[in-house]
């Protein structure tokens, strides 16, 4: 029935979705919630090559002009922290260190310039912006751009020891490859454009015709890691469809209804209405699941009738009298006292079974009884052993107060009853008990 309800609900939701205005963007309706949240904070570290494009003084080169790609050197290191305001847009603060030197084979005059840079940029998650998540899979693409300021210091030449501060714009893009839910491999290509650059990339003074402008590029690779309690990285967050949330909520409600309709003791009364959910099988119960006992003698009428008629007649041929039948029922565990989780006080519905044992012991003054306590498997073994003893002693104390000699009652703490599925709350309820052995 549960599957049928879910299928009908899914068809109804699909119909409603089809009836919506096709011009509406469903992504715009998605709101952040515990069901579709993602980690907003992330950090990244990169290393690669940075190269000043212009300006240079005569005789200085950033790369070898005689070869196709001009050589390569690791001279850029950067790190940043990013916050995604939404799955599509975020902001980033990054720091970088660059060292510009002539390559050995470039034919350039020697130079050595160090630069520290800080940038504040906006970030766009292009894959989510253009709704390409399904096609992109593990791949991502970020665009970034903003402002940057730098401190540049030549370490040799005429300006050795001079410090220049300049700034301008930075923009670039970052391809990504998802490695785990929180970790990604990334590359980055960025371009810096300075608007007040007084020094060449070789450390010498920039000429007037350069108009104090400068530019450089950076190519690097690194890792990106997200922080937070969620399972999902902000860059490749899959925001839950609202219809799926409705189905999950409906599934939960149907599950709750099924649980409410459980009938643990099979007496025809659902557990949520059953105030005595440990009634003996075959014994008549009222609308609240209580075993019928019209004469209030502590013995359910059906059981009493059975003892006094059918069983009594058969026992006369084999055992002698009805007392033996009752003793057999008690010793086989049909008369038991049940307890709530972690409690040594009998449930309200179990007190009549204590009265049943009391009546038997009063009517059979030569009989004695073992009182055996049990606990379910939840908790430590030592704790459950002690709890089973407390339950047995609780019943013994009640019987002693009712006039039964303490010498006729023997406590047996049996500890955990492992005969049922420990993952089933209903099954565990049946083993939190005390049973009796008449001797």
Short mmCIF file of C-alpha atoms in Angstrom, two decimals:
data_model
loop_
_atom_site.label_atom_id
_atom_site.label_comp_id
_atom_site.label_asym_id
_atom_site.label_seq_id
_atom_site.Cartn_x
_atom_site.Cartn_y
_atom_site.Cartn_z
CA UNK A 1 0.00 0.00 0.00
CA UNK A 2 2.89 2.32 0.79
CA UNK A 3 4.32 1.96 -2.72
CA UNK A 4 0.91 2.57 -4.28
CA UNK A 5 0.43 5.81 -2.34
CA UNK A 6 3.90 7.01 -3.32
CA UNK A 7 3.23 6.24 -7.00
CA UNK A 8 -0.07 8.14 -6.98
CA UNK A 9 1.60 11.08 -5.22
CA UNK A 10 4.43 11.15 -7.76
CA UNK A 11 1.95 11.22 -10.66
CA UNK A 12 0.03 14.06 -8.99
CA UNK A 13 3.20 16.09 -8.40
CA UNK A 14 4.33 15.52 -12.00
CA UNK A 15 0.97 16.77 -13.25
CA UNK A 16 1.15 19.88 -11.08
CA UNK A 17 4.70 20.57 -12.27
CA UNK A 18 3.58 20.31 -15.90
CA UNK A 19 0.79 22.78 -15.27
CA UNK A 20 3.21 25.50 -14.12
CA UNK A 21 4.26 28.40 -16.29
CA UNK A 22 7.13 27.11 -18.44
CA UNK A 23 8.77 30.54 -18.30
CA UNK A 24 9.41 30.16 -14.59
CA UNK A 25 12.91 29.19 -13.57
CA UNK A 26 12.61 26.36 -11.01
CA UNK A 27 16.06 27.14 -9.66
CA UNK A 28 14.82 30.56 -8.56
CA UNK A 29 12.20 28.90 -6.35
CA UNK A 30 14.67 26.72 -4.49
CA UNK A 31 15.30 28.00 -1.00
CA UNK A 32 18.14 27.06 1.30
CA UNK A 33 17.00 24.58 3.93
CA UNK A 34 18.49 21.66 5.94
CA UNK A 35 17.43 19.36 3.10
CA UNK A 36 19.31 21.18 0.35
CA UNK A 37 22.10 23.04 2.14
CA UNK A 38 25.75 22.94 1.14
CA UNK A 39 29.12 24.05 2.48
CA UNK A 40 29.60 27.73 1.69
CA UNK A 41 33.19 28.20 2.88
CA UNK A 42 36.20 26.81 1.02
CA UNK A 43 39.95 27.37 0.81
CA UNK A 44 42.37 26.78 -2.03
CA UNK A 45 46.13 26.64 -2.54
CA UNK A 46 47.87 26.97 -5.91
CA UNK A 47 51.36 26.96 -7.38
CA UNK A 48 52.51 27.73 -10.90
CA UNK A 49 54.09 30.35 -13.13
CA UNK A 50 53.50 34.09 -13.17
CA UNK A 51 55.04 36.21 -15.90
CA UNK A 52 55.10 39.93 -16.46
CA UNK A 53 53.99 40.77 -20.00
CA UNK A 54 54.92 44.43 -20.02
CA UNK A 55 56.74 46.74 -19.42
CA UNK A 56 60.40 45.73 -19.64
CA UNK A 57 63.46 47.86 -20.25
CA UNK A 58 65.69 47.19 -23.27
CA UNK A 59 67.77 44.04 -22.85
CA UNK A 60 65.40 42.43 -20.32
CA UNK A 61 63.07 39.55 -21.15
CA UNK A 62 60.52 37.63 -19.13
CA UNK A 63 61.05 34.55 -21.31
CA UNK A 64 63.22 33.36 -24.13
CA UNK A 65 62.05 35.19 -27.28
CA UNK A 66 63.76 32.62 -29.53
CA UNK A 67 61.65 29.57 -28.57
CA UNK A 68 57.94 28.85 -29.05
CA UNK A 69 56.76 28.87 -25.43
CA UNK A 70 59.58 30.76 -23.80
CA UNK A 71 60.42 28.41 -20.92
CA UNK A 72 58.69 27.61 -17.64
CA UNK A 73 59.50 28.18 -13.95
CA UNK A 74 57.53 27.74 -10.70
CA UNK A 75 57.54 31.26 -9.30
CA UNK A 76 53.94 31.76 -8.12
CA UNK A 77 52.32 30.60 -4.86
CA UNK A 78 48.87 31.62 -3.71
CA UNK A 79 46.08 30.78 -1.30
CA UNK A 80 42.57 32.04 -0.83
CA UNK A 81 39.34 31.71 1.09
CA UNK A 82 35.98 31.84 -0.63
CA UNK A 83 32.37 32.21 0.53
CA UNK A 84 29.49 31.19 -1.75
CA UNK A 85 26.50 33.46 -1.16
CA UNK A 86 24.44 31.08 -3.29
CA UNK A 87 25.29 28.06 -5.46
CA UNK A 88 25.92 30.53 -8.33
CA UNK A 89 27.65 33.55 -6.80
CA UNK A 90 30.31 34.15 -4.17
CA UNK A 91 33.22 36.30 -3.05
CA UNK A 92 36.91 35.49 -2.62
CA UNK A 93 39.90 36.92 -0.74
CA UNK A 94 43.28 35.70 -1.99
CA UNK A 95 46.97 36.27 -1.26
CA UNK A 96 49.86 35.59 -3.65
CA UNK A 97 53.64 35.66 -3.77
CA UNK A 98 55.50 36.03 -7.11
CA UNK A 99 59.19 36.25 -7.92
CA UNK A 100 60.23 37.55 -11.34
CA UNK A 101 63.71 36.56 -12.56
CA UNK A 102 65.41 36.11 -15.87
CA UNK A 103 65.54 32.57 -17.17
CA UNK A 104 69.03 31.14 -17.73
CA UNK A 105 68.48 30.61 -21.45
CA UNK A 106 66.47 33.77 -22.19
CA UNK A 107 69.40 35.96 -23.13
CA UNK A 108 68.04 38.61 -20.73
CA UNK A 109 70.10 40.80 -18.46
CA UNK A 110 69.80 39.56 -14.85
CA UNK A 111 66.95 40.85 -12.68
CA UNK A 112 65.18 39.80 -9.50
CA UNK A 113 61.87 41.30 -8.33
CA UNK A 114 59.58 40.04 -5.54
CA UNK A 115 55.88 40.82 -5.35
CA UNK A 116 53.20 40.30 -2.69
CA UNK A 117 49.63 40.70 -3.85
CA UNK A 118 46.15 40.66 -2.22
CA UNK A 119 42.92 40.56 -4.16
CA UNK A 120 39.20 40.79 -3.45
CA UNK A 121 37.06 39.24 -6.15
CA UNK A 122 33.56 38.15 -7.06
CA UNK A 123 33.09 34.54 -8.15
CA UNK A 124 30.57 33.03 -10.57
CA UNK A 125 29.87 29.28 -10.70
CA UNK A 126 29.40 29.00 -14.46
CA UNK A 127 28.19 25.39 -14.45
CA UNK A 128 25.30 26.24 -12.14
CA UNK A 129 24.69 29.64 -13.74
CA UNK A 130 24.04 27.97 -17.10
CA UNK A 131 22.33 24.91 -15.47
CA UNK A 132 24.81 22.41 -16.91
CA UNK A 133 25.19 20.29 -13.74
CA UNK A 134 23.97 17.04 -15.27
CA UNK A 135 26.22 17.33 -18.31
CA UNK A 136 29.25 18.59 -16.40
CA UNK A 137 29.28 15.71 -13.91
CA UNK A 138 32.52 15.91 -11.93
CA UNK A 139 33.74 19.01 -13.80
CA UNK A 140 33.25 22.59 -12.68
CA UNK A 141 34.13 26.04 -13.95
CA UNK A 142 34.46 29.28 -11.98
CA UNK A 143 34.91 32.80 -13.33
CA UNK A 144 36.39 35.42 -11.01
CA UNK A 145 37.23 39.08 -11.17
CA UNK A 146 37.81 42.09 -8.93
CA UNK A 147 40.45 44.43 -7.61
CA UNK A 148 44.01 43.79 -6.44
CA UNK A 149 46.85 45.68 -4.82
CA UNK A 150 50.52 44.67 -4.82
CA UNK A 151 53.83 45.48 -3.18
CA UNK A 152 56.79 45.11 -5.53
CA UNK A 153 60.46 45.17 -4.46
CA UNK A 154 63.53 44.83 -6.72
CA UNK A 155 66.32 42.79 -5.11
CA UNK A 156 69.11 43.98 -7.39
CA UNK A 157 69.93 46.82 -9.79
CA UNK A 158 69.48 50.56 -9.41
CA UNK A 159 66.23 50.21 -7.48
CA UNK A 160 67.45 47.55 -5.06
CA UNK A 161 65.62 48.13 -1.76
CA UNK A 162 62.92 50.34 -3.31
CA UNK A 163 59.31 49.35 -2.57
CA UNK A 164 56.48 50.19 -4.95
CA UNK A 165 52.76 49.89 -4.25
CA UNK A 166 50.34 49.68 -7.13
CA UNK A 167 47.03 48.10 -7.99
CA UNK A 168 44.43 47.47 -10.60
CA UNK A 169 42.11 44.76 -11.84
CA UNK A 170 42.34 40.97 -11.85
CA UNK A 171 40.16 38.49 -13.72
CA UNK A 172 40.38 34.86 -14.75
CA UNK A 173 38.76 31.44 -14.79
CA UNK A 174 39.22 28.22 -12.81
CA UNK A 175 38.43 24.77 -14.28
CA UNK A 176 37.77 22.14 -11.58
CA UNK A 177 37.69 18.36 -11.26
CA UNK A 178 35.79 16.87 -8.31
CA UNK A 179 37.87 14.28 -6.41
CA UNK A 180 35.60 13.77 -3.38
CA UNK A 181 32.49 15.46 -2.02
CA UNK A 182 34.62 18.18 -0.43
CA UNK A 183 37.92 18.11 -2.34
CA UNK A 184 38.62 19.27 -5.87
CA UNK A 185 41.61 19.59 -8.20
CA UNK A 186 41.74 22.95 -9.94
CA UNK A 187 43.71 24.96 -12.46
CA UNK A 188 43.62 28.73 -12.71
CA UNK A 189 44.47 31.22 -15.41
CA UNK A 190 44.43 34.87 -14.32
CA UNK A 191 45.34 38.23 -15.81
CA UNK A 192 46.44 41.27 -13.78
CA UNK A 193 46.20 44.79 -15.15
CA UNK A 194 47.97 47.52 -13.13
CA UNK A 195 47.03 51.16 -13.53
CA UNK A 196 49.87 52.79 -11.51
CA UNK A 197 53.01 50.75 -12.18
CA UNK A 198 56.15 52.87 -11.89
CA UNK A 199 58.63 50.00 -12.17
CA UNK A 200 59.25 47.60 -15.01
CA UNK A 201 59.02 43.86 -14.28
CA UNK A 202 62.81 43.81 -14.37
CA UNK A 203 62.99 46.35 -11.50
CA UNK A 204 64.10 49.36 -13.51
CA UNK A 205 62.11 52.58 -13.86
CA UNK A 206 59.26 52.49 -16.37
CA UNK A 207 59.53 54.91 -19.28
CA UNK A 208 56.99 57.69 -19.81
CA UNK A 209 55.46 56.08 -22.91
CA UNK A 210 54.31 53.10 -20.82
CA UNK A 211 51.82 55.47 -19.18
CA UNK A 212 52.33 53.76 -15.79
CA UNK A 213 50.42 50.68 -17.05
CA UNK A 214 51.49 47.06 -16.63
CA UNK A 215 50.12 43.56 -17.04
CA UNK A 216 51.00 40.00 -16.07
CA UNK A 217 49.42 36.56 -16.27
CA UNK A 218 49.44 33.56 -13.97
CA UNK A 219 48.95 29.87 -14.77
CA UNK A 220 48.72 27.58 -11.74
CA UNK A 221 47.27 24.38 -10.36
CA UNK A 222 46.16 23.38 -6.86
CA UNK A 223 43.49 22.00 -4.59
CA UNK A 224 40.22 23.36 -3.25
CA UNK A 225 38.59 22.10 -0.04
CA UNK A 226 35.25 23.03 1.51
CA UNK A 227 34.54 23.36 5.24
CA UNK A 228 31.30 22.63 7.04
CA UNK A 229 29.06 19.91 8.36
CA UNK A 230 27.26 19.27 5.10
CA UNK A 231 28.17 16.50 2.66
CA UNK A 232 28.07 18.81 -0.36
CA UNK A 233 30.70 21.25 -1.64
CA UNK A 234 29.27 24.60 -2.71
CA UNK A 235 30.81 24.36 -6.20
CA UNK A 236 28.94 21.21 -7.21
CA UNK A 237 25.98 21.38 -4.84
CA UNK A 238 22.91 19.55 -6.08
CA UNK A 239 20.00 21.52 -4.69
CA UNK A 240 17.09 19.20 -3.92
CA UNK A 241 14.01 19.43 -6.12
CA UNK A 242 11.03 20.69 -4.10
CA UNK A 243 8.88 17.86 -5.51
CA UNK A 244 11.37 15.31 -4.22
CA UNK A 245 11.15 16.92 -0.79
CA UNK A 246 7.37 16.57 -0.90
CA UNK A 247 7.67 12.89 -1.79
CA UNK A 248 10.17 12.30 1.00
CA UNK A 249 7.83 14.01 3.48
CA UNK A 250 4.91 11.93 2.22
CA UNK A 251 6.98 8.77 2.49
CA UNK A 252 7.80 9.70 6.09
CA UNK A 253 4.14 10.26 6.94
CA UNK A 254 3.07 6.96 5.39
CA UNK A 255 5.82 5.21 7.35
CA UNK A 256 4.52 6.80 10.55
CA UNK A 257 1.00 5.63 9.70
CA UNK A 258 2.24 2.09 9.13
CA UNK A 259 4.04 2.16 12.48
CA UNK A 260 0.87 3.37 14.20
CA UNK A 261 -1.09 0.50 12.65
CA UNK A 262 1.32 -2.17 13.94
CA UNK A 263 -0.27 -4.78 16.20
CA UNK A 264 2.55 -6.23 18.28
CA UNK A 265 0.46 -8.66 20.31
CA UNK A 266 -1.84 -9.63 17.39
CA UNK A 267 -5.02 -8.90 19.33
CA UNK A 268 -6.68 -6.89 16.55
CA UNK A 269 -6.09 -3.51 18.23
CA UNK A 270 -3.42 -1.22 16.66
CA UNK A 271 -0.52 -0.30 18.94
CA UNK A 272 -1.43 3.39 19.02
CA UNK A 273 -4.80 2.46 20.61
CA UNK A 274 -3.56 -0.55 22.59
CA UNK A 275 -2.96 0.24 26.26
CA UNK A 276 -2.02 -3.39 26.93
CA UNK A 277 0.15 -4.43 24.00
CA UNK A 278 1.33 -7.69 25.57
CA UNK A 279 -2.01 -9.51 25.79
CA UNK A 280 -1.96 -13.30 25.51
CA UNK A 281 -2.73 -14.63 22.02
CA UNK A 282 -6.32 -15.89 21.72
CA UNK A 283 -7.56 -14.04 24.79
CA UNK A 284 -10.50 -11.64 24.23
CA UNK A 285 -9.68 -7.94 24.56
CA UNK A 286 -11.74 -4.75 24.67
CA UNK A 287 -11.48 -1.82 22.24
CA UNK A 288 -8.34 -0.58 24.02
CA UNK A 289 -6.57 -3.93 23.81
CA UNK A 290 -7.07 -4.88 27.47
CA UNK A 291 -7.71 -8.54 28.27
CA UNK A 292 -11.28 -8.91 29.49
CA UNK A 293 -11.53 -9.73 33.23
CA UNK A 294 -15.14 -9.13 34.26
CA UNK A 295 -14.85 -10.74 37.69
CA UNK A 296 -11.70 -8.73 38.50
CA UNK A 297 -9.82 -11.72 39.89
CA UNK A 298 -6.63 -10.93 38.04
CA UNK A 299 -7.06 -13.77 35.52
CA UNK A 300 -8.34 -12.95 31.99
CA UNK A 301 -11.78 -14.47 31.49
CA UNK A 302 -10.75 -16.39 28.36
CA UNK A 303 -7.78 -17.96 30.17
CA UNK A 304 -9.89 -18.71 33.22
CA UNK A 305 -12.57 -20.32 31.06
CA UNK A 306 -9.97 -22.38 29.26
CA UNK A 307 -8.48 -23.60 32.54
CA UNK A 308 -11.85 -24.40 34.05
CA UNK A 309 -13.21 -26.30 31.07
CA UNK A 310 -11.27 -27.77 28.17
CA UNK A 311 -7.85 -27.90 29.73
CA UNK A 312 -9.22 -28.94 33.08
CA UNK A 313 -10.86 -31.98 31.56
CA UNK A 314 -7.72 -33.07 29.70
CA UNK A 315 -5.53 -32.54 32.71
CA UNK A 316 -7.74 -34.72 34.86
CA UNK A 317 -6.64 -37.55 32.61
CA UNK A 318 -2.97 -36.73 32.71
CA UNK A 319 -1.90 -34.27 35.36
CA UNK A 320 -4.59 -34.37 37.99
CA UNK A 321 -6.21 -30.91 38.38
CA UNK A 322 -6.37 -27.37 36.98
CA UNK A 323 -3.61 -26.20 39.29
CA UNK A 324 -1.11 -28.14 37.20
CA UNK A 325 -2.39 -26.49 34.04
CA UNK A 326 -1.98 -23.04 35.54
CA UNK A 327 1.47 -24.01 36.75
CA UNK A 328 2.35 -25.16 33.23
CA UNK A 329 1.10 -21.88 31.72
CA UNK A 330 3.15 -19.90 34.22
CA UNK A 331 6.30 -21.96 33.72
CA UNK A 332 6.04 -21.68 29.94
CA UNK A 333 6.07 -17.89 30.15
CA UNK A 334 2.43 -17.12 29.31
CA UNK A 335 2.17 -15.08 32.49
CA UNK A 336 4.83 -12.37 32.32
CA UNK A 337 5.37 -8.86 33.64
CA UNK A 338 6.65 -6.24 31.19
CA UNK A 339 8.65 -3.03 31.64
CA UNK A 340 9.32 0.19 29.76
CA UNK A 341 12.80 0.91 28.39
CA UNK A 342 15.35 1.29 31.20
CA UNK A 343 12.67 0.98 33.90
CA UNK A 344 12.32 -1.46 36.82
CA UNK A 345 8.67 -0.50 37.40
CA UNK A 346 6.09 -2.76 35.69
CA UNK A 347 3.89 -1.26 33.01
CA UNK A 348 0.35 -0.47 34.11
CA UNK A 349 -1.05 -3.26 31.93
CA UNK A 350 1.28 -5.82 33.56
CA UNK A 351 0.16 -5.38 37.15
CA UNK A 352 -2.70 -7.85 36.70
CA UNK A 353 -0.16 -10.56 35.85
CA UNK A 354 1.57 -9.87 39.17
CA UNK A 355 -1.86 -10.35 40.80
CA UNK A 356 -2.25 -13.63 38.90
CA UNK A 357 1.02 -14.98 40.40
CA UNK A 358 0.03 -13.65 43.81
CA UNK A 359 -3.30 -15.52 43.70
CA UNK A 360 -1.57 -18.72 42.60
CA UNK A 361 0.98 -18.56 45.44
CA UNK A 362 -1.75 -17.81 47.98
CA UNK A 363 -3.80 -20.78 46.74
CA UNK A 364 -0.74 -23.02 46.75
CA UNK A 365 1.10 -22.25 50.01
CA UNK A 366 3.63 -25.06 49.50
CA UNK A 367 4.78 -23.70 46.14
CA UNK A 368 7.82 -21.49 45.63
CA UNK A 369 8.87 -19.50 42.56
CA UNK A 370 11.95 -18.41 40.68
CA UNK A 371 11.53 -14.81 39.52
CA UNK A 372 13.65 -14.34 36.39
CA UNK A 373 14.36 -10.83 35.11
CA UNK A 374 15.42 -9.89 31.56
CA UNK A 375 16.56 -6.79 29.67
CA UNK A 376 16.85 -6.05 25.96
CA UNK A 377 20.22 -5.70 24.19
CA UNK A 378 20.36 -1.89 24.19
CA UNK A 379 23.11 -0.72 26.55
CA UNK A 380 26.10 -2.40 28.14
CA UNK A 381 25.96 -6.02 29.29
CA UNK A 382 26.83 -5.13 32.91
CA UNK A 383 24.12 -2.47 33.04
CA UNK A 384 21.53 -4.85 31.59
CA UNK A 385 22.53 -7.59 34.07
CA UNK A 386 21.90 -5.18 36.94
CA UNK A 387 18.66 -3.94 35.37
CA UNK A 388 17.32 -7.50 35.04
CA UNK A 389 18.04 -8.04 38.75
CA UNK A 390 16.27 -4.80 39.68
CA UNK A 391 13.19 -5.85 37.71
CA UNK A 392 13.05 -9.26 39.41
CA UNK A 393 13.57 -7.69 42.85
CA UNK A 394 10.82 -5.16 42.14
CA UNK A 395 8.31 -7.97 41.56
CA UNK A 396 9.59 -9.88 44.59
CA UNK A 397 9.14 -6.79 46.78
CA UNK A 398 5.54 -6.42 45.59
CA UNK A 399 4.73 -10.06 46.36
CA UNK A 400 6.39 -9.85 49.79
CA UNK A 401 4.36 -6.75 50.64
CA UNK A 402 1.26 -8.66 49.55
CA UNK A 403 1.96 -11.39 52.12
CA UNK A 404 4.11 -13.96 50.32
CA UNK A 405 7.04 -15.19 52.40
CA UNK A 406 10.39 -13.98 51.10
CA UNK A 407 11.80 -17.50 51.51
CA UNK A 408 9.43 -18.77 48.80
CA UNK A 409 10.83 -16.34 46.19
CA UNK A 410 14.19 -16.76 44.45
CA UNK A 411 15.71 -14.02 42.23
CA UNK A 412 17.33 -15.01 38.90
CA UNK A 413 18.91 -12.03 37.03
CA UNK A 414 19.20 -13.39 33.48
CA UNK A 415 20.59 -10.22 31.89
CA UNK A 416 20.03 -9.68 28.16
CA UNK A 417 17.48 -11.65 26.16
CA UNK A 418 19.07 -12.03 22.71
CA UNK A 419 16.27 -14.04 21.14
CA UNK A 420 14.77 -11.12 19.18
CA UNK A 421 15.98 -8.60 16.60
CA UNK A 422 17.68 -5.85 18.60
CA UNK A 423 16.89 -3.32 15.84
CA UNK A 424 13.12 -3.81 16.26
CA UNK A 425 11.53 -1.59 18.97
CA UNK A 426 8.43 -3.81 19.00
CA UNK A 427 10.46 -6.98 19.47
CA UNK A 428 12.60 -5.47 22.22
CA UNK A 429 9.43 -4.57 24.09
CA UNK A 430 8.63 -8.30 24.43
CA UNK A 431 11.91 -9.16 26.17
CA UNK A 432 11.91 -6.40 28.80
CA UNK A 433 10.16 -8.71 31.23
CA UNK A 434 10.01 -10.89 34.30
CA UNK A 435 8.80 -14.50 34.09
CA UNK A 436 8.20 -17.12 36.76
CA UNK A 437 9.08 -20.75 37.38
CA UNK A 438 6.83 -22.47 39.95
CA UNK A 439 8.52 -25.22 41.94
#
